XYZ file of C-alpha atoms in Angstrom:
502
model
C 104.129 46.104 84.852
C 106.550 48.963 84.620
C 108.973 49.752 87.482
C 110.262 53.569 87.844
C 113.706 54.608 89.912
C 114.561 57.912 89.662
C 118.180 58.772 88.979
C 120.464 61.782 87.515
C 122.468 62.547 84.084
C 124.997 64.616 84.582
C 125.859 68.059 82.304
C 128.412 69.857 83.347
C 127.733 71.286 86.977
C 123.991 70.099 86.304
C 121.927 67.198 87.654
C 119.138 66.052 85.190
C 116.390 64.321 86.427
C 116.265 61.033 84.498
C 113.863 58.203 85.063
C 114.890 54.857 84.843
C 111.387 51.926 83.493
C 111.894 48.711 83.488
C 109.159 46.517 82.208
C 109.500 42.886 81.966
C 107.207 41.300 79.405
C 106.317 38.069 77.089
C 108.153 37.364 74.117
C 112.000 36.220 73.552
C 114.110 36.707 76.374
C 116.385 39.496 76.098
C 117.510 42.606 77.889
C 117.925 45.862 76.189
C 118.668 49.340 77.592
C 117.013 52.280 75.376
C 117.401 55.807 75.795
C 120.765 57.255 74.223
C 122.612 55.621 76.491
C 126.580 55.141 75.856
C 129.098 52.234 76.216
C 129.119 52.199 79.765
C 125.290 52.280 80.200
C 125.027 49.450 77.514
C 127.805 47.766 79.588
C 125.305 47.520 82.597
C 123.062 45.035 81.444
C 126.258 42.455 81.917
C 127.107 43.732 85.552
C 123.371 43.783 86.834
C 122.950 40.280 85.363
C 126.421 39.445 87.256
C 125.357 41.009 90.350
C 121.946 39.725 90.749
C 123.257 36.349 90.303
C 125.749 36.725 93.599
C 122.913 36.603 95.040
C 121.575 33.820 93.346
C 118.704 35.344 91.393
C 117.930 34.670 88.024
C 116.851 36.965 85.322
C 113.141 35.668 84.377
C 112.434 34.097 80.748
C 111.154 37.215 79.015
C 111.627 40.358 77.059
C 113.686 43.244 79.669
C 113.251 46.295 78.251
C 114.762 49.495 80.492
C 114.216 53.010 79.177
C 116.405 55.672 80.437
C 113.972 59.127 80.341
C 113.672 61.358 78.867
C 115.092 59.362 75.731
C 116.941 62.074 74.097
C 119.541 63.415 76.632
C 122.628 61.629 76.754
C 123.044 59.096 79.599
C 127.050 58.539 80.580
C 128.560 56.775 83.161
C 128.450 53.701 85.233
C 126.472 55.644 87.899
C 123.236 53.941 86.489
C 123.469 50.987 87.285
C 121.777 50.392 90.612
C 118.535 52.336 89.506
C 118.444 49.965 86.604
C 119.012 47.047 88.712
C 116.825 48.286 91.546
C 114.349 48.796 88.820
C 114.379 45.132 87.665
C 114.111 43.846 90.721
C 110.957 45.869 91.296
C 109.456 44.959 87.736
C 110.055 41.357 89.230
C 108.697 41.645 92.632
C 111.415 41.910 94.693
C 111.104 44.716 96.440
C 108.461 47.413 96.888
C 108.236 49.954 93.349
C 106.288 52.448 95.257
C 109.318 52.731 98.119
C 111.543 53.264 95.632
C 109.581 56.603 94.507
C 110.954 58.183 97.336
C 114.520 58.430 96.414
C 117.257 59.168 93.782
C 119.616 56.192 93.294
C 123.237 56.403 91.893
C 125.684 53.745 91.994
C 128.398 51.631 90.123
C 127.696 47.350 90.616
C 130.130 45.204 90.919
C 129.912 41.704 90.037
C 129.599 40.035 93.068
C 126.991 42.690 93.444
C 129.306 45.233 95.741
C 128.083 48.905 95.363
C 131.105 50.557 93.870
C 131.649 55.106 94.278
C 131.119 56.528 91.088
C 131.459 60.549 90.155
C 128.822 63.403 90.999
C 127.211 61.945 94.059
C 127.503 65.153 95.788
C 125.290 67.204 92.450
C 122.868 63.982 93.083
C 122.560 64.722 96.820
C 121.607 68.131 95.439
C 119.120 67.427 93.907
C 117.348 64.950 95.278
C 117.200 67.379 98.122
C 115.381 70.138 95.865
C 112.772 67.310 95.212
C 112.665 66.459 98.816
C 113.690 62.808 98.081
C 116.413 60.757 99.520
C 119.256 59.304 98.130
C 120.785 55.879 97.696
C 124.171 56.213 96.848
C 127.389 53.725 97.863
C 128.364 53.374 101.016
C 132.318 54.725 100.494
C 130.254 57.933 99.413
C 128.120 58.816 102.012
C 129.956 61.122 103.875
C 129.913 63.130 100.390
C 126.341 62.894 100.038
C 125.862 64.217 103.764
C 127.169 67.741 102.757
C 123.779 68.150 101.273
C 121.323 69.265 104.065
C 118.412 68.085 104.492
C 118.571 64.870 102.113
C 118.216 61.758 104.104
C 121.103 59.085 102.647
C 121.015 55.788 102.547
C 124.372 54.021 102.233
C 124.794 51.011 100.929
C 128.278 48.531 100.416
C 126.187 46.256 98.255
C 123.003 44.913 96.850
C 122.205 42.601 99.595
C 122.104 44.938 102.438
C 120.539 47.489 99.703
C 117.422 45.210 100.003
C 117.180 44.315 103.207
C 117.348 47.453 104.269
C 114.614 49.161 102.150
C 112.269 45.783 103.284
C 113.125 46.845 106.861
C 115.166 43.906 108.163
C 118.258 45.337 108.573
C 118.413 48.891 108.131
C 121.712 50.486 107.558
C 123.109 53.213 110.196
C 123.185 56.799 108.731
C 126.202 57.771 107.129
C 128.762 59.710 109.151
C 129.151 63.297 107.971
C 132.173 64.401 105.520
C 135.034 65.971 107.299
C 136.874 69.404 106.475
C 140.122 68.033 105.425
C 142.438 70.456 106.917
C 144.726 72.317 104.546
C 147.465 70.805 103.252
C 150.900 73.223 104.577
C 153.184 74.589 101.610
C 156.258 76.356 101.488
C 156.846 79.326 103.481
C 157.428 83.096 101.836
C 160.306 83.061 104.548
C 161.905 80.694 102.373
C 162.474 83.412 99.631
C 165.587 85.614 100.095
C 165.670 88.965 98.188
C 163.113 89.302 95.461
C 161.258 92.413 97.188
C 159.413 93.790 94.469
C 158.128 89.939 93.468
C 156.953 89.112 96.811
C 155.199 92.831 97.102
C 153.440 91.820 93.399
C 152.329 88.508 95.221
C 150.635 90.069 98.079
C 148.829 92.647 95.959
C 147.689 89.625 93.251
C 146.776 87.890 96.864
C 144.614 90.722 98.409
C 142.783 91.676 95.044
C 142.415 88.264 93.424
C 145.196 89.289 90.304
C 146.386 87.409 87.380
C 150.553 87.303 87.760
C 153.153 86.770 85.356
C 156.757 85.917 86.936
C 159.741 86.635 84.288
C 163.194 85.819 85.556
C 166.119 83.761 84.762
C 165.858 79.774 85.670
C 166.357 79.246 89.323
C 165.376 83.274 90.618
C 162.573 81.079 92.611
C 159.700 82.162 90.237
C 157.948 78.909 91.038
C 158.748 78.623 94.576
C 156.837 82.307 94.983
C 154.015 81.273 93.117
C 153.810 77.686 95.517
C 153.802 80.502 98.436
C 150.384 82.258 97.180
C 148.117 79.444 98.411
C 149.618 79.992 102.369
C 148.617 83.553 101.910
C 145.344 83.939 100.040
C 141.803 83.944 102.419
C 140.050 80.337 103.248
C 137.067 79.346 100.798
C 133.845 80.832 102.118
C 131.190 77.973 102.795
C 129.446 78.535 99.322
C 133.058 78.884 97.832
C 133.636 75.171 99.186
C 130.237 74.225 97.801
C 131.097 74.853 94.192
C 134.778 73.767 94.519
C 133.634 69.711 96.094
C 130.834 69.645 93.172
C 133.491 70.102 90.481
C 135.536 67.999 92.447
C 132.649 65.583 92.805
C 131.771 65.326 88.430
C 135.844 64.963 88.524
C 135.830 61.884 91.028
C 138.054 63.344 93.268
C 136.420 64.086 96.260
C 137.414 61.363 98.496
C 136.169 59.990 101.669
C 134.031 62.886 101.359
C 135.871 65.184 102.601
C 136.350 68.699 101.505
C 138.602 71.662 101.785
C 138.443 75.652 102.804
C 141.579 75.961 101.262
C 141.705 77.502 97.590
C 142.522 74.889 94.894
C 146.008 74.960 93.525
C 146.759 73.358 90.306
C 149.783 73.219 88.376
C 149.459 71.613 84.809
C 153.100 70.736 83.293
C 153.364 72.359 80.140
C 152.343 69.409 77.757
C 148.831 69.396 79.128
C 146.174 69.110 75.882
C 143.363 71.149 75.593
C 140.851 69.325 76.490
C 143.022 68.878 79.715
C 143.603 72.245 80.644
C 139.793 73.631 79.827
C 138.011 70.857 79.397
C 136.418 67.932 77.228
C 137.464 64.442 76.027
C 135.574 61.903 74.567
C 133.511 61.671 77.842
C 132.980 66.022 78.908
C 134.806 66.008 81.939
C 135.942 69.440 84.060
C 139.708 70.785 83.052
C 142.500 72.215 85.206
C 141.076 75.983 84.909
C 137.484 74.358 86.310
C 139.416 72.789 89.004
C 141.276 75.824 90.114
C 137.972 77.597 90.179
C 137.977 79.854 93.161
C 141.816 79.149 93.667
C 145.076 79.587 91.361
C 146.385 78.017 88.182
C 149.814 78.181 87.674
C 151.735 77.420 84.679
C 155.256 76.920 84.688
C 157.474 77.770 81.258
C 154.628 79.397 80.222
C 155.522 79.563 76.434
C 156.384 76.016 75.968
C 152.565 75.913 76.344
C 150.890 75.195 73.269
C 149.396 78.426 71.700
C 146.036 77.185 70.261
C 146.058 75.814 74.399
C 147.099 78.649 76.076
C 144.475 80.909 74.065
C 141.636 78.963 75.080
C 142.140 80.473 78.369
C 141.404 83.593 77.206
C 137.593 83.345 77.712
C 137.421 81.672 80.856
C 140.098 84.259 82.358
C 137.343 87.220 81.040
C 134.382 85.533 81.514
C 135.198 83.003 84.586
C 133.340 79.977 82.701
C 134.581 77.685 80.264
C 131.713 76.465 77.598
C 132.875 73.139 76.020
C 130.175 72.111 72.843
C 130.211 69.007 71.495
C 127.559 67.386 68.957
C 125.875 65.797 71.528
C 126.115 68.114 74.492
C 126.537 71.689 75.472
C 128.730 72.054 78.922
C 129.548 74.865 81.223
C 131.897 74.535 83.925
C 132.740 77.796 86.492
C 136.558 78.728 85.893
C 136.625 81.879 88.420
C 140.759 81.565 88.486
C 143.380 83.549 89.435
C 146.447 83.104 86.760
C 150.120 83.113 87.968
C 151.991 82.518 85.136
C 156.077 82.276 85.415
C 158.528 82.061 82.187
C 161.913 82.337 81.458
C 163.033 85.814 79.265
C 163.912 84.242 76.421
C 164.645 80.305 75.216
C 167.946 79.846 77.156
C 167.020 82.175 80.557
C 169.955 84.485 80.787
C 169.133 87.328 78.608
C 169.949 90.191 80.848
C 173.446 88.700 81.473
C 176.134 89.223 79.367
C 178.518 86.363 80.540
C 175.851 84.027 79.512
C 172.961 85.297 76.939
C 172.879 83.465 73.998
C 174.396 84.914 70.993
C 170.970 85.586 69.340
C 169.989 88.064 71.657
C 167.608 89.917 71.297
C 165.985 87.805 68.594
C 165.969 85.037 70.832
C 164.205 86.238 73.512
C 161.478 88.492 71.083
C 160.795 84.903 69.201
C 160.674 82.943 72.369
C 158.011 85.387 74.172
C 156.248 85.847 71.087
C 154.881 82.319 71.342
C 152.427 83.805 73.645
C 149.930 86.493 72.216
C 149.231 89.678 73.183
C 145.402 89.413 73.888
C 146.478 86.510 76.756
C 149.423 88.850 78.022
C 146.694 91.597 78.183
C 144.135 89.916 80.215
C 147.473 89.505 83.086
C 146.991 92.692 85.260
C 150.442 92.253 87.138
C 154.168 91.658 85.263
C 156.960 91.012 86.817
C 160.695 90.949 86.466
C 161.885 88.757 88.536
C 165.762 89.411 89.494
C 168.569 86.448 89.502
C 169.295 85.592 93.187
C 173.179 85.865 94.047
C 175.492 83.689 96.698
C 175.563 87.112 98.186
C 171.504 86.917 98.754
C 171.310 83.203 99.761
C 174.244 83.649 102.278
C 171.776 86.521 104.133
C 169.352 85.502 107.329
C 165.727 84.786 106.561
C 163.681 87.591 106.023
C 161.329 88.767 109.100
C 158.410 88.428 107.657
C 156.907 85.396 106.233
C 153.508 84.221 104.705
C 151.592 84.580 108.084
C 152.121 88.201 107.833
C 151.518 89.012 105.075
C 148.726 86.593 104.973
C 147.452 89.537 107.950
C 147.386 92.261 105.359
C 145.786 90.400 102.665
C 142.905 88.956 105.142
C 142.668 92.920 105.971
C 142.076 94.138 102.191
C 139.719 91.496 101.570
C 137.499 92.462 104.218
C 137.572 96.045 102.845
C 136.643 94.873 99.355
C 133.740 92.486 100.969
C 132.161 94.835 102.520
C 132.711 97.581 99.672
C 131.455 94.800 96.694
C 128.944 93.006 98.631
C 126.154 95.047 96.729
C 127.594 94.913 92.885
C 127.904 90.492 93.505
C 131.262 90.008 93.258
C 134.435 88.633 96.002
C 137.259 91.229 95.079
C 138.937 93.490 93.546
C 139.389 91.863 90.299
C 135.806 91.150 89.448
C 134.719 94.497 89.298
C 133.476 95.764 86.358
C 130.620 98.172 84.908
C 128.927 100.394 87.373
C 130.967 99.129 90.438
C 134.275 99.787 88.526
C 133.494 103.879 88.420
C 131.856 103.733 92.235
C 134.719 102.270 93.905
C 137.662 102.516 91.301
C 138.036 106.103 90.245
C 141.023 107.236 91.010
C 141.316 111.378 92.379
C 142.582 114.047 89.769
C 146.013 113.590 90.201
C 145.682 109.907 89.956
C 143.371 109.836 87.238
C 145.505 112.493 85.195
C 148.496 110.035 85.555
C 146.697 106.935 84.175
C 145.410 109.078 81.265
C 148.990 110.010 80.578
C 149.951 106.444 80.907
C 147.160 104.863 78.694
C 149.019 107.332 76.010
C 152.139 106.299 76.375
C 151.591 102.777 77.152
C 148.947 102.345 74.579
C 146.637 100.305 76.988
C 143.926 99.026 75.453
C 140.583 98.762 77.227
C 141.147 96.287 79.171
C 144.743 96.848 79.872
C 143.308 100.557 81.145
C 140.278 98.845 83.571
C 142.701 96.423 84.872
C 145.261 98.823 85.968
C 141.878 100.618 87.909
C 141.463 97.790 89.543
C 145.190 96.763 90.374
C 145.389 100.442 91.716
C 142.118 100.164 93.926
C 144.009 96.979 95.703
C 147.265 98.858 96.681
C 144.977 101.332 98.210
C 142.823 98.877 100.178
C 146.261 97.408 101.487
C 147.419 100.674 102.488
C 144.031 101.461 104.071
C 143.316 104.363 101.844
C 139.613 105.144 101.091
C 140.314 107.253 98.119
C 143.106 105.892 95.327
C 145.543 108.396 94.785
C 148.369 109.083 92.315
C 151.017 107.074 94.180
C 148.454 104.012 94.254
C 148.019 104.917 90.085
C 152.080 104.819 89.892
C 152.826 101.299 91.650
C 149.965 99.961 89.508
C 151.356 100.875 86.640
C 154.665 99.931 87.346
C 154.042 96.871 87.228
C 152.326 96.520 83.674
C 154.360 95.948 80.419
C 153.089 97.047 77.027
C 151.820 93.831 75.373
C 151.157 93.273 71.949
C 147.702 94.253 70.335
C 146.099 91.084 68.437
C-alpha cells in the first residue's frame, strides 16, 4: 500500500505542491527518504522514528521507502516532517489515508513527538486555500495560518492530539486569529533641532516613496532623521501587509502570528555579507532589501559598505526584485524599498571645517566617497548636505512641528498620487515610469525648459533626468499643485548632485 500527504517546498515567495508516499513493503528493514531531499529532510527519518516511539509505536519489520514528489525539485527544511510521519502512520494503518487527502501538512517533530513552528506556514495556508484543502500546521502557528481566509486549520502541539483529533475523539478547538501587532513608536522629528532643509528632503522622500542620501559630519543627527521616516510614512495597505508577513513568514519571523501595518524598517550595520543584505546562503533565504520590501532600508556609513555588496543593490533598487540563482534553484524575492542612505563627507567627517579637516583634504574625502559608484549614487533621487548642529542650535526650544504633522501632509500627497496612479499599477510617485511618467510628470514650459537646461549642465543621465520628473511631481502634490511648475523643477533639482557616470 502507498500512503499520500500532501505538503509544500518552498522557492522563494512560492509554495510548490509536493506529495509526500510512503509505502511500507517486504524485504530488509530500512527507511529511506528519496526525492532530492537535503540534510534536514534526510535528518527526519531519526526524529519520526523518535517521535513515534513517545508514543510507544514501533516502526514495522520491513522496507520504508518515502518519496518526496515530484522527485526533482529540491525539498529543504524540517517542515516535512509531519507529512512524512503522518504518511507512515497511514501506510501502517493508523489512521485514515483517505482523511488525510483533504489537507496540506507542515510541521517540525520533536522527539518526544511535540509539533515544533517551522518557516512559511503562512505561503502553506496559501495555498492549501487555492486547492480548497485545509491545513495542519503546529499549534504555536495557527494564528499565522488564520490570516489565510477561507482555509480551515487544524492546530496541533503534538502527534498525539494530531491523531486523535483527525479519528474524532478529541478534536482540537480552532485556532484563534493572528493579531495586528500595533506599531512599534520611534523617535520623534521634534527631537531634531535645526536641519530645515534635511527634514524638508525627508518629507518629500516620505510623500513620494524617494531614495535619500544624508551627507553630514558625525553627530549632525543623519541617523536620528532617517529613524524619524518610519513615524511619518502611510500604514501598509492590507495587500501591502500580505506580502510583507509572507517574507516574514519564509524568514521565520513572524511570531505569534501576528503582523504589522507599519512599513518594515531595517538597518543592516555595515559588515553585512551579500548574501545578507540581498539574499542567499547555503540554504536561499530572503535578505535585508526583501525584508524592507514595502518599507525603508537604511544604511549607516554607507561607504564602509562593501562595494561588490553595495552594487548588488543596484537591480533590486531599479527593478524592485532581487533574483538569487544558484545550481540548484532559481529564487525571486520582492525588494520594493525605499533607500535612505547616510555617510560621512569624507574618512574623518569634518571636511567642511577648517579647525578640524584632515590634512589630506580634498583627496581624502574624493577617495573616501569614491568607494561608492556612480551608477548606485545615480539610482538615489534625493542628496543631501546635512549641516553640523551647534550649542547655539541644541540650546533652542523644540521645533513646533513634529512627525504627526508632517505625517498630515505626507498622508495628503499620497492620496493624490493613489488616486492619480491607480490606473498605470503602481503606489507613488517613485514607481512611475513609461507612459504614466509623461501623463502625470511633465512639467509646464517654464519648468520643462529649466530641467532641459539642467540635464546640460548637470549632465544627468537618463535616469538621473526621469528621477528628477518624478522628485518634482512630489513637491507639487505636497503643495497641492495639479500642474508642476518651474519652482517645483528648481527644489527638485536642488537637491541632486552630479554623480559619476560608470
Amino acid at each position: 500500500m502507498v500512503a499520500t500527504v500532501r505538503t509544500v517546498a518552498y522557492l522563494g515567495l512560492e509554495a510548490r505542491a509536493v506529495e509526500v508516499q510512503c509505502q511500507v513493503a517486504g524485504g530488509l528493514p530500512r527507511f529511506n527518504v528519496v526525492g532530492l531531499a537535503d540534510k534536514a529532510v534526510g535528518e527526519s527519518r531519526e526524529r519520526v522514528q523518535a517521535a513515534l516511539a513517545s508514543m510507544g509505536l514501533a516502526l514495522p519489520p520491513k522496507r520504508i521507502t518515502v518519496n518526496l514528489s515530484p522527485a526533482d525539485l529540491p525539498k529543504e527544511g524540517s517542515h516535512y516532517d509531519l507529512p512524512i510521519a503522518l504518511a507512515l502512520l497511514a501506510a501502517m494503518g493508523v489512521t485514515d489515508a483517505e482523511q488525510l487527502d483533504d489537507y496540506v501538512v507542515v510541521g517540525e517533530l520533536a522527539l518526544d513527538g511535540r509539533i515544533a513552528p517551522s518557516p512559511g506556514v503562512l505561503l502553506a495556508a496559501l495555498h492549501a486555500n487555492t486547492l480548497e484543502k485545509g491545513l495542519v500546521c503546529p499549534s504555536a502557528q495557527g494564528p499565522e495560518a488564520r490570516w489565510a481566509s477561507g482555509a480551515a486549520v487544524v492546530a496541533a502541539p503534538d502527534l498525539r492530539a494530531l491523531l486523535a483529533h483527525l479519528k474524532g475523539d478529541r478534536l482540537l478547538a480552532p485556532p484563534p486569529p493572528g493579531e495586528v501587532a500595533a506599531p512599534a513608536a520611534g523617535p520623534d522629528l521634534a527631537r531634531v533641532k535645526g536641519q530645515e532643509v534635511a527634514k524638508r528632503a525627508l518629507e518629500i522622500a516620505a510623500a513620494g516613496g524617494h531614495n535619500l542620501l544624508l551627507i553630514g559630519p558625525p553627530g549632525a543627527g543623519k541617523s536620528l532623521m532617517a529613524s524619524c521616516l518610519p513615524a511619518i510614512l502611510p500604514d501598509l495597505t492590507p495587500q501591502e501587509a500580505l506580502e510583507v508577513s509572507m517574507i516574514q513568514s519564509v524568514a521565520g519571523l513572524l511570531e505569534g502570528g501576528r503582523i504589522s501595518r507599519a512599513r518594515p524598517f531595517r538597518a543592516p550595520h555595515h559588515s553585512a555579507s551579500m548574501a545578507a543584505l540581498t539574499g542567499g546562503g547555503l540554504k536561499v533565504k530572503p535578505g535585508e532589501v526583501s525584508l524592507a520590501h514595502r518599507g525603508v532600508l537604511f544604511l549607516d556609513e554607507l561607504p564602509e559598505f562593501q562595494r561588490a555588496v553595495l552594487d548588488s543593490l543596484r537591480q533590486p533598487l531599479e527593478t524592485g526584485k532581487v533574483d538569487v540563482a544558484r545550481a540548484n534553484a532559481h529564487v525571486s524575492y520582492p525588494a520594493n524599498v525605499q533607500l535612505v542612505a547616510a555617510m560621512n563627507p569624507c574618512r574623518c567627517g569634518h571636511l567642511g571645517d577648517p579647525a578640524l579637516a584632515c590634512s589630506r583634504a580634498p583627496k581624502c574625502a574624493a577617495d573616501y566617497q569614491g568607494r561608492v559608484s556612480g551608477p548606485l549614487l545615480d539610482r538615489i533621487d534625493l542628496h543631501v548636505e546635512v549641516d553640523p548642529v551647534s550649542a547655539a542650535d541644541l540650546a533652542l526650544p523644540p521645533p513646533a512641528e513634529g512627525s504627526a504633522e508632517v505625517a498630515a501632509r505626507v498622508a495628503r500627497a499620497r492620496r493624490v498620487q493613489a488616486g492619480r496612479v491607480e490606473d498605470a499599477g503602481v503606489a507613488c510617485n517613485a514607481d512611475l515610469d513609461g507612459d504614466a511618467l509623461h501623463r502625470f510628470a511633465t512639467p509646464d514650459a517654464a519648468g520643462g525648459k529649466l530641467l532641459m537646461q539642467a540635464a546640460e549642465a548637470m549632465r544627468l543621465s537618463a535616469r538621473g533626468y526621469t528621477r528628477m520628473l518624478r522628485v518634482a511631481r512630489t513637491i507639487a502634490d505636497l503643495a497641492g499643485a495639479a500642474e508642476i511648475g518651474r519652482i517645483h523643477v528648481a527644489e527638485a533639482l536642488s537637491y541632486r548632485r552630479v554623480a559619476p557616470r560608470g
